[in-house]
Short mmCIF file of C-alpha atoms and ligand atoms in Angstrom, two decimals:
data_model
loop_
_atom_site.label_atom_id
_atom_site.label_comp_id
_atom_site.label_asym_id
_atom_site.label_seq_id
_atom_site.Cartn_x
_atom_site.Cartn_y
_atom_site.Cartn_z
CA UNK A 1 -50.40 59.98 -28.84
CA UNK A 2 -48.76 58.52 -25.77
CA UNK A 3 -45.09 59.15 -25.14
CA UNK A 4 -43.02 56.76 -23.04
CA UNK A 5 -39.93 58.19 -21.30
CA UNK A 6 -37.52 56.16 -19.21
CA UNK A 7 -35.28 57.51 -16.47
CA UNK A 8 -31.95 57.90 -18.30
CA UNK A 9 -28.35 57.29 -17.23
CA UNK A 10 -26.92 60.41 -18.92
CA UNK A 11 -28.06 63.61 -20.61
CA UNK A 12 -25.48 65.05 -22.98
CA UNK A 13 -25.19 67.13 -26.10
CA UNK A 14 -26.15 70.35 -27.78
CA UNK A 15 -29.64 71.62 -28.47
CA UNK A 16 -31.02 74.67 -30.28
CA UNK A 17 -34.49 75.70 -29.13
CA UNK A 18 -37.11 76.71 -31.73
CA UNK A 19 -37.67 80.38 -32.56
CA UNK A 20 -39.25 82.37 -29.74
CA UNK A 21 -43.04 82.08 -29.75
CA UNK A 22 -43.76 85.53 -28.30
CA UNK A 23 -41.37 87.30 -30.69
CA UNK A 24 -42.68 85.30 -33.68
CA UNK A 25 -46.28 86.41 -33.06
CA UNK A 26 -45.17 90.02 -32.80
CA UNK A 27 -42.89 89.85 -35.84
CA UNK A 28 -45.69 88.72 -38.11
CA UNK A 29 -48.42 90.96 -36.64
CA UNK A 30 -46.36 94.16 -36.49
CA UNK A 31 -44.86 93.58 -39.94
CA UNK A 32 -48.41 93.11 -41.30
CA UNK A 33 -49.34 96.48 -39.82
CA UNK A 34 -46.20 98.03 -41.32
CA UNK A 35 -46.18 99.27 -44.90
CA UNK A 36 -43.82 97.20 -47.07
CA UNK A 37 -41.95 93.93 -47.24
CA UNK A 38 -40.12 92.26 -44.35
CA UNK A 39 -38.11 89.07 -44.06
CA UNK A 40 -38.33 87.17 -40.77
CA UNK A 41 -36.03 84.20 -40.09
CA UNK A 42 -36.20 81.39 -37.51
CA UNK A 43 -39.96 81.88 -37.16
CA UNK A 44 -41.46 79.55 -34.54
CA UNK A 45 -42.58 76.22 -36.05
CA UNK A 46 -45.27 75.86 -33.35
CA UNK A 47 -49.00 75.68 -34.05
CA UNK A 48 -49.68 78.86 -32.04
CA UNK A 49 -47.66 81.08 -34.37
CA UNK A 50 -49.05 79.31 -37.40
CA UNK A 51 -52.55 80.26 -36.15
CA UNK A 52 -51.48 83.92 -36.15
CA UNK A 53 -50.13 83.60 -39.73
CA UNK A 54 -53.39 81.96 -40.91
CA UNK A 55 -55.55 84.68 -39.30
CA UNK A 56 -53.44 87.44 -40.88
CA UNK A 57 -53.71 85.80 -44.31
CA UNK A 58 -57.48 85.76 -43.86
CA UNK A 59 -57.26 89.48 -43.14
CA UNK A 60 -55.66 90.00 -46.53
CA UNK A 61 -51.95 89.98 -45.71
CA UNK A 62 -49.65 88.11 -48.08
CA UNK A 63 -47.27 85.93 -46.08
CA UNK A 64 -45.10 83.38 -47.87
CA UNK A 65 -42.58 80.88 -46.55
CA UNK A 66 -39.45 81.38 -48.65
CA UNK A 67 -37.63 78.51 -46.98
CA UNK A 68 -38.06 76.63 -43.70
CA UNK A 69 -38.78 79.18 -40.96
CA UNK A 70 -38.13 82.15 -43.29
CA UNK A 71 -41.25 84.24 -43.85
CA UNK A 72 -41.78 87.11 -46.25
CA UNK A 73 -44.51 89.43 -45.00
CA UNK A 74 -46.01 92.08 -47.27
CA UNK A 75 -47.29 94.61 -44.74
CA UNK A 76 -50.51 96.40 -45.69
CA UNK A 77 -50.48 99.41 -43.33
CA UNK A 78 -53.48 100.61 -41.33
CA UNK A 79 -55.98 100.65 -44.20
CA UNK A 80 -54.96 97.52 -46.13
CA UNK A 81 -56.63 94.82 -44.03
CA UNK A 82 -59.90 93.36 -45.39
CA UNK A 83 -62.91 91.87 -43.70
CA UNK A 84 -62.36 88.12 -43.15
CA UNK A 85 -64.81 85.89 -45.04
CA UNK A 86 -65.15 83.51 -42.10
CA UNK A 87 -64.60 83.26 -38.37
CA UNK A 88 -60.90 83.62 -37.47
CA UNK A 89 -59.46 80.74 -35.46
CA UNK A 90 -56.72 81.36 -32.89
CA UNK A 91 -56.58 77.65 -31.95
CA UNK A 92 -54.94 77.23 -28.54
CA UNK A 93 -53.16 80.59 -28.66
CA UNK A 94 -54.04 83.34 -26.17
CA UNK A 95 -51.40 85.60 -27.71
CA UNK A 96 -53.02 85.31 -31.16
CA UNK A 97 -56.48 86.15 -29.85
CA UNK A 98 -55.52 89.03 -27.59
CA UNK A 99 -52.98 90.73 -29.88
CA UNK A 100 -55.27 90.41 -32.91
CA UNK A 101 -58.16 91.85 -30.85
CA UNK A 102 -55.96 94.94 -30.45
CA UNK A 103 -55.39 95.11 -34.21
CA UNK A 104 -59.05 94.45 -35.17
CA UNK A 105 -60.26 97.13 -32.74
CA UNK A 106 -59.02 99.79 -35.17
CA UNK A 107 -60.47 98.18 -38.32
CA UNK A 108 -63.89 99.34 -39.46
CA UNK A 109 -65.08 95.89 -40.61
CA UNK A 110 -66.63 93.10 -38.56
CA UNK A 111 -64.54 90.16 -37.40
CA UNK A 112 -65.24 87.21 -35.15
CA UNK A 113 -62.39 85.34 -33.53
CA UNK A 114 -62.65 82.02 -31.74
CA UNK A 115 -60.33 79.33 -30.43
CA UNK A 116 -60.23 75.77 -29.14
CA UNK A 117 -62.03 74.61 -26.00
CA UNK A 118 -59.17 75.74 -23.74
CA UNK A 119 -58.94 79.21 -25.27
CA UNK A 120 -62.72 79.61 -25.17
CA UNK A 121 -62.55 79.19 -21.39
CA UNK A 122 -59.80 81.78 -20.81
CA UNK A 123 -60.56 85.33 -19.56
CA UNK A 124 -61.20 87.91 -22.27
CA UNK A 125 -62.94 90.68 -20.28
CA UNK A 126 -59.43 91.93 -19.50
CA UNK A 127 -58.89 92.76 -23.19
CA UNK A 128 -62.48 93.76 -24.02
CA UNK A 129 -62.57 96.39 -21.28
CA UNK A 130 -59.60 98.60 -22.31
CA UNK A 131 -60.37 98.28 -26.04
CA UNK A 132 -63.92 99.51 -25.34
CA UNK A 133 -62.51 102.42 -23.39
CA UNK A 134 -60.54 103.30 -26.51
CA UNK A 135 -63.78 103.34 -28.53
CA UNK A 136 -63.92 99.86 -30.09
CA UNK A 137 -67.15 97.89 -30.31
CA UNK A 138 -66.26 94.48 -28.98
CA UNK A 139 -68.37 91.75 -27.46
CA UNK A 140 -67.75 88.31 -26.02
CA UNK A 141 -69.72 85.28 -24.93
CA UNK A 142 -70.65 84.90 -21.26
CA UNK A 143 -71.47 88.56 -20.64
CA UNK A 144 -68.41 89.86 -22.51
CA UNK A 145 -65.98 87.62 -20.68
CA UNK A 146 -65.17 84.75 -23.06
CA UNK A 147 -64.38 83.99 -26.71
CA UNK A 148 -65.62 83.94 -29.41
CA UNK A 149 -65.17 87.69 -29.62
CA UNK A 150 -67.02 89.85 -32.14
CA UNK A 151 -65.22 93.07 -33.03
CA UNK A 152 -66.38 96.02 -35.05
CA UNK A 153 -63.59 98.50 -34.84
CA UNK A 154 -63.67 102.23 -35.18
CA UNK A 155 -61.54 105.34 -34.82
CA UNK A 156 -59.89 104.89 -31.42
CA UNK A 157 -58.74 107.35 -28.79
CA UNK A 158 -55.63 106.93 -26.67
CA UNK A 159 -56.11 106.01 -23.01
CA UNK A 160 -54.22 105.88 -19.76
CA UNK A 161 -54.75 102.41 -18.42
CA UNK A 162 -53.53 100.44 -15.44
CA UNK A 163 -53.61 96.69 -16.09
CA UNK A 164 -55.23 94.59 -13.35
CA UNK A 165 -52.50 91.93 -13.84
CA UNK A 166 -48.96 91.99 -15.27
CA UNK A 167 -49.65 90.65 -18.77
CA UNK A 168 -47.66 91.22 -21.94
CA UNK A 169 -50.60 90.02 -24.00
CA UNK A 170 -52.87 92.77 -22.65
CA UNK A 171 -50.18 95.42 -22.78
CA UNK A 172 -49.43 94.47 -26.40
CA UNK A 173 -53.11 94.41 -27.44
CA UNK A 174 -53.52 97.97 -26.15
CA UNK A 175 -50.26 99.17 -27.76
CA UNK A 176 -51.24 97.70 -31.14
CA UNK A 177 -54.65 99.42 -30.92
CA UNK A 178 -52.85 102.62 -29.87
CA UNK A 179 -50.80 102.70 -33.10
CA UNK A 180 -53.81 104.13 -34.94
CA UNK A 181 -55.55 105.97 -32.09
CA UNK A 182 -55.90 109.70 -31.62
CA UNK A 183 -53.62 110.89 -28.84
CA UNK A 184 -51.09 109.11 -26.64
CA UNK A 185 -51.71 105.85 -24.82
CA UNK A 186 -50.09 104.91 -21.52
CA UNK A 187 -50.19 101.40 -20.09
CA UNK A 188 -49.05 100.71 -16.55
CA UNK A 189 -48.53 97.22 -15.10
CA UNK A 190 -48.31 95.99 -11.49
CA UNK A 191 -44.87 94.50 -12.42
CA UNK A 192 -42.91 94.54 -15.70
CA UNK A 193 -43.88 91.79 -18.17
CA UNK A 194 -41.99 90.76 -21.34
CA UNK A 195 -41.16 93.81 -23.48
CA UNK A 196 -40.82 92.32 -26.98
CA UNK A 197 -43.60 94.51 -28.41
CA UNK A 198 -41.94 97.68 -27.12
CA UNK A 199 -38.53 96.68 -28.51
CA UNK A 200 -39.92 95.77 -31.90
CA UNK A 201 -42.12 98.85 -32.24
CA UNK A 202 -39.19 101.06 -31.36
CA UNK A 203 -37.02 99.32 -33.99
CA UNK A 204 -39.84 99.98 -36.50
CA UNK A 205 -39.71 103.69 -35.80
CA UNK A 206 -42.63 104.07 -33.36
CA UNK A 207 -42.42 106.79 -30.75
CA UNK A 208 -42.45 104.92 -27.49
CA UNK A 209 -41.18 105.63 -24.00
CA UNK A 210 -40.96 103.06 -21.24
CA UNK A 211 -39.59 102.72 -17.75
CA UNK A 212 -40.15 99.04 -16.97
CA UNK A 213 -43.72 98.98 -15.71
CA UNK A 214 -45.09 102.00 -17.61
CA UNK A 215 -45.07 102.55 -21.37
CA UNK A 216 -46.37 105.45 -23.46
CA UNK A 217 -46.92 105.33 -27.21
CA UNK A 218 -47.50 108.44 -29.31
CA UNK A 219 -49.25 107.52 -32.59
CA UNK A 220 -47.71 108.69 -35.86
CA UNK A 221 -49.36 109.60 -39.12
CA UNK A 222 -47.31 106.96 -40.97
CA UNK A 223 -47.43 103.20 -40.26
CA UNK A 224 -44.40 101.49 -38.67
CA UNK A 225 -41.52 100.60 -41.04
CA UNK A 226 -41.06 96.93 -41.96
CA UNK A 227 -38.40 95.16 -39.90
CA UNK A 228 -36.22 92.28 -41.11
CA UNK A 229 -35.16 90.13 -38.20
CA UNK A 230 -33.83 86.78 -37.09
CA UNK A 231 -35.86 85.48 -34.20
CA UNK A 232 -33.81 84.22 -31.22
CA UNK A 233 -34.42 80.75 -29.75
CA UNK A 234 -37.18 80.55 -27.17
CA UNK A 235 -35.87 80.72 -23.59
CA UNK A 236 -39.15 79.10 -22.47
CA UNK A 237 -38.27 76.07 -24.64
CA UNK A 238 -34.59 76.18 -23.59
CA UNK A 239 -35.85 76.09 -19.99
CA UNK A 240 -36.76 72.38 -20.27
CA UNK A 241 -33.10 71.55 -20.90
CA UNK A 242 -31.84 74.03 -18.28
CA UNK A 243 -33.88 72.26 -15.62
CA UNK A 244 -33.20 68.76 -16.99
CA UNK A 245 -29.44 69.42 -16.98
CA UNK A 246 -29.43 70.89 -13.47
CA UNK A 247 -31.46 68.10 -11.83
CA UNK A 248 -30.05 65.04 -13.60
CA UNK A 249 -27.06 63.47 -11.78
CA UNK A 250 -25.08 62.88 -14.99
CA UNK A 251 -25.74 65.79 -17.32
CA UNK A 252 -23.91 68.30 -19.45
CA UNK A 253 -25.94 70.22 -22.03
CA UNK A 254 -25.17 73.19 -24.24
CA UNK A 255 -28.08 75.29 -25.45
CA UNK A 256 -27.30 77.51 -28.41
CA UNK A 257 -29.02 80.70 -29.61
CA UNK A 258 -31.30 81.23 -26.60
CA UNK A 259 -33.02 84.59 -26.13
CA UNK A 260 -31.94 86.15 -22.83
CA UNK A 261 -34.15 89.23 -22.72
CA UNK A 262 -34.07 90.24 -19.01
CA UNK A 263 -37.89 90.27 -18.87
CA UNK A 264 -37.79 86.51 -19.65
CA UNK A 265 -34.80 85.23 -17.70
CA UNK A 266 -36.38 84.72 -14.27
CA UNK A 267 -35.66 81.01 -14.79
CA UNK A 268 -31.91 81.68 -15.00
CA UNK A 269 -31.98 83.95 -11.92
CA UNK A 270 -33.85 81.33 -9.88
CA UNK A 271 -31.70 78.42 -11.03
CA UNK A 272 -28.53 80.34 -10.12
CA UNK A 273 -29.95 81.15 -6.67
CA UNK A 274 -30.85 77.47 -6.22
CA UNK A 275 -27.19 76.61 -6.90
CA UNK A 276 -27.29 75.48 -10.53
CA UNK A 277 -24.06 75.26 -12.50
CA UNK A 278 -24.89 77.47 -15.47
CA UNK A 279 -22.58 79.23 -17.88
CA UNK A 280 -23.69 82.05 -20.16
CA UNK A 281 -21.50 82.56 -23.23
CA UNK A 282 -21.37 84.49 -26.51
CA UNK A 283 -23.79 87.17 -25.39
CA UNK A 284 -24.87 89.20 -28.40
CA UNK A 285 -27.79 91.27 -29.75
CA UNK A 286 -29.89 89.77 -32.56
CA UNK A 287 -32.84 91.71 -33.97
CA UNK A 288 -32.82 94.06 -30.98
CA UNK A 289 -32.99 91.16 -28.49
CA UNK A 290 -30.18 89.78 -26.30
CA UNK A 291 -29.13 86.22 -27.19
CA UNK A 292 -26.58 83.81 -25.67
CA UNK A 293 -25.43 80.19 -25.52
CA UNK A 294 -26.01 78.54 -22.15
CA UNK A 295 -24.30 75.52 -20.63
CA UNK A 296 -25.74 73.57 -17.74
CA UNK A 297 -24.51 70.58 -15.79
CA UNK A 298 -25.58 68.37 -12.90
CA UNK A 299 -26.01 70.51 -9.80
CA UNK A 300 -27.00 70.19 -6.14
CA UNK A 301 -30.02 72.46 -5.87
CA UNK A 302 -31.47 73.98 -2.73
CA UNK A 303 -35.11 75.00 -2.30
CA UNK A 304 -36.14 78.63 -2.58
CA UNK A 305 -39.09 80.95 -2.09
CA UNK A 306 -40.14 82.55 -5.40
CA UNK A 307 -42.66 85.40 -5.35
CA UNK A 308 -43.35 89.04 -6.22
CA UNK A 309 -42.07 90.90 -9.25
CA UNK A 310 -39.97 87.99 -10.59
CA UNK A 311 -43.13 85.97 -11.31
CA UNK A 312 -43.98 87.57 -14.71
CA UNK A 313 -40.36 86.91 -15.79
CA UNK A 314 -40.80 83.14 -15.34
CA UNK A 315 -44.56 82.67 -15.55
CA UNK A 316 -44.41 79.92 -18.20
CA UNK A 317 -41.59 78.07 -16.41
CA UNK A 318 -43.31 77.55 -13.05
CA UNK A 319 -44.41 73.93 -13.61
CA UNK A 320 -40.77 73.14 -14.50
CA UNK A 321 -39.44 74.96 -11.43
CA UNK A 322 -41.75 72.70 -9.42
CA UNK A 323 -39.85 69.71 -10.87
CA UNK A 324 -36.55 71.30 -9.76
CA UNK A 325 -38.16 71.77 -6.34
CA UNK A 326 -38.81 68.00 -6.13
CA UNK A 327 -35.08 67.32 -6.41
CA UNK A 328 -33.79 70.30 -4.39
CA UNK A 329 -32.80 70.06 -0.75
CA UNK A 330 -35.39 71.74 1.48
CA UNK A 331 -38.64 73.42 0.55
CA UNK A 332 -39.50 75.42 -2.56
CA UNK A 333 -42.42 77.82 -2.30
CA UNK A 334 -43.94 79.60 -5.30
CA UNK A 335 -46.47 82.39 -4.62
CA UNK A 336 -48.14 85.32 -6.40
CA UNK A 337 -48.74 83.12 -9.44
CA UNK A 338 -52.56 82.90 -9.51
CA UNK A 339 -52.38 83.79 -13.24
CA UNK A 340 -51.28 80.18 -13.80
CA UNK A 341 -54.86 79.13 -13.16
CA UNK A 342 -56.00 80.81 -16.40
CA UNK A 343 -53.31 79.53 -18.78
CA UNK A 344 -53.85 76.71 -21.32
CA UNK A 345 -55.12 74.73 -18.33
CA UNK A 346 -55.19 75.46 -14.59
CA UNK A 347 -51.44 74.93 -14.33
CA UNK A 348 -51.38 74.96 -10.53
CA UNK A 349 -53.94 72.17 -10.16
CA UNK A 350 -52.60 70.18 -13.13
CA UNK A 351 -48.94 70.38 -12.02
CA UNK A 352 -49.82 69.25 -8.50
CA UNK A 353 -52.03 66.43 -9.79
CA UNK A 354 -49.52 65.06 -12.31
CA UNK A 355 -46.30 65.43 -10.28
CA UNK A 356 -48.07 63.76 -7.31
CA UNK A 357 -48.63 60.73 -9.55
CA UNK A 358 -44.82 60.49 -9.90
CA UNK A 359 -44.36 60.60 -6.13
CA UNK A 360 -43.69 64.33 -5.60
CA UNK A 361 -44.47 65.86 -2.22
CA UNK A 362 -46.30 68.92 -3.58
CA UNK A 363 -49.21 70.96 -2.24
CA UNK A 364 -51.49 73.44 -3.91
CA UNK A 365 -51.84 77.05 -2.72
CA UNK A 366 -54.44 79.44 -4.14
CA UNK A 367 -51.63 81.33 -5.92
CA UNK A 368 -48.84 78.77 -6.18
CA UNK A 369 -47.34 75.56 -4.82
CA UNK A 370 -45.20 74.24 -1.96
CA UNK A 371 -42.79 71.42 -2.75
CA UNK A 372 -40.90 69.43 -0.14
CA UNK A 373 -37.79 68.35 -1.99
CA UNK A 374 -35.42 65.42 -1.80
CA UNK A 375 -37.96 62.69 -2.53
CA UNK A 376 -37.09 60.32 -5.40
CA UNK A 377 -39.62 60.29 -8.26
CA UNK A 378 -40.90 57.05 -9.78
CA UNK A 379 -42.34 56.53 -13.24
CA UNK A 380 -46.10 56.57 -13.61
CA UNK A 381 -48.99 57.30 -15.94
CA UNK A 382 -49.65 60.99 -16.52
CA UNK A 383 -51.84 63.23 -18.64
CA UNK A 384 -50.79 66.45 -20.41
CA UNK A 385 -54.16 68.15 -19.78
CA UNK A 386 -53.77 69.19 -23.46
CA UNK A 387 -51.17 71.71 -22.28
CA UNK A 388 -47.90 71.80 -24.23
CA UNK A 389 -45.80 73.04 -21.31
CA UNK A 390 -47.20 70.46 -18.93
CA UNK A 391 -46.46 67.62 -21.39
CA UNK A 392 -42.82 68.76 -21.68
CA UNK A 393 -42.52 69.33 -17.92
CA UNK A 394 -43.63 65.73 -17.34
CA UNK A 395 -41.09 64.58 -19.94
CA UNK A 396 -38.33 66.29 -17.93
CA UNK A 397 -39.58 64.82 -14.64
CA UNK A 398 -39.61 61.37 -16.27
CA UNK A 399 -35.88 61.67 -17.08
CA UNK A 400 -35.00 61.56 -13.39
CA UNK A 401 -37.75 59.15 -12.30
CA UNK A 402 -37.09 55.47 -11.62
CA UNK A 403 -38.64 53.28 -14.35
CA UNK A 404 -40.89 54.38 -17.17
CA UNK A 405 -43.40 57.24 -17.41
CA UNK A 406 -46.25 57.28 -19.89
CA UNK A 407 -47.51 60.73 -20.92
CA UNK A 408 -50.90 60.75 -22.61
CA UNK A 409 -51.81 63.36 -25.24
CA UNK A 410 -48.13 64.15 -25.65
CA UNK A 411 -48.52 65.41 -29.24
CA UNK A 412 -49.64 68.74 -27.76
CA UNK A 413 -45.94 69.78 -27.63
CA UNK A 414 -46.50 70.87 -31.27
CA UNK A 415 -48.10 74.05 -29.93
CA UNK A 416 -44.67 75.55 -29.18
CA UNK A 417 -41.91 72.93 -29.66
CA UNK A 418 -42.77 70.29 -32.30
CA UNK A 419 -39.31 68.62 -32.10
CA UNK A 420 -39.31 68.30 -28.30
CA UNK A 421 -39.57 64.50 -28.10
CA UNK A 422 -36.88 64.06 -30.79
CA UNK A 423 -34.54 66.45 -28.94
CA UNK A 424 -35.17 64.55 -25.69
CA UNK A 425 -34.40 61.25 -27.42
CA UNK A 426 -31.16 62.68 -28.86
CA UNK A 427 -29.92 64.11 -25.56
CA UNK A 428 -30.56 60.83 -23.75
CA UNK A 429 -28.75 58.68 -26.29
CA UNK A 430 -25.39 60.43 -26.75
C1 S3P B 1 -47.13 85.91 -23.67
C2 S3P B 1 -47.42 86.41 -22.44
C3 S3P B 1 -47.72 85.57 -21.27
C4 S3P B 1 -47.23 84.15 -21.47
C5 S3P B 1 -47.61 83.59 -22.82
C6 S3P B 1 -47.03 84.46 -23.93
C7 S3P B 1 -46.90 86.85 -24.78
O1 S3P B 1 -49.11 85.56 -21.07
O2 S3P B 1 -47.76 83.31 -20.46
O3 S3P B 1 -47.12 82.27 -22.96
O4 S3P B 1 -46.39 86.43 -25.84
O5 S3P B 1 -47.22 88.02 -24.62
P1 S3P B 1 -49.88 86.74 -20.26
O6 S3P B 1 -49.72 88.00 -20.99
O7 S3P B 1 -51.32 86.29 -20.22
O8 S3P B 1 -49.24 86.73 -18.91
#
């Protein structure tokens, strides 16, 4: 599908982002591991989370949709999973593959998990290695570096492990495996990544200690307790409207029910430092996670250097921050973000290629980008690179470009935010 977006005269209204993708994956996986029934509301409507649900059903978990976005999960505990009859398919979702690898590592049966072309090119040695150290038998294509993965789990032992990169997917895979291991497991990261797994496990009664970049889990003889929860809106989806509102000259947007977990709000910190007019209201705790409503209006942004330990807190928002950099006064430099090269696509190369087509003055670094701001964008013909976040980033850039932008393969937004183009249409026509 191709999506056409015209530069718009005003951006106004209220928008509620879809349920958080990271929390949705964890809610359905951890409640499957729990023993008993849980009710999870505002589950992400994106294809990634649906892939996780489908895989868990194939592993013998009963998951029903009571009403739109409301799932009932009948958790089976450690011993209730069954060998899947076919290859599991994680689609485009790295979180599905890596977190389920952690779960399957403790199951005595054989499973094979694959994904789409993008996922089959993403690094898996990083998850194979620690799970093997724990005692799992796990293999991958390409000398144990790529999916499909074949996993024959066994009785695991706890480990002390330092992650080579800050990654919540790896940390979570190891913690899920550690639930049924013998002895404690400690995971240390170079910088703190999102902590949804830790929060949810704690709420389910797991014994877990953490101090930001180090977490220790002590396994228990009983499985975690089921947890009913309402999933907050995804800050990574809200981010499209935060940036759109800040860079558009005639904008006022209110975003309701956005998750504001401090391990995810790097985008808010950076926007405030760039001079954005943001308001954070109605701060509350929902399902153990902080949530708020956020208002944003047209702002005069200034360029900024973004690097170091804030990067994991805004890793998915970097292509969007590059769009803000195009409009900001001065130069914006993003570094220490080499991980972007192994996301759904090489997001450094793809962002530079596509924003350049719209007239951005942007250069590629090995681990980031440099953007010289203050240059007006013009409409053009762009390609999503089959990456949901890149498609939406280009949609936001198109709102401030002169003329019309055509985005090819724009249907890929369904991976995390199926209603994105409808929400964009609504905000531009009020
Ligand atoms: C995620 C972690 C991040 C992020 C991804 C979701 C998660 O990936 O980019 O969109 O839910 O744990 P990494 O763990 O690979 O950094």
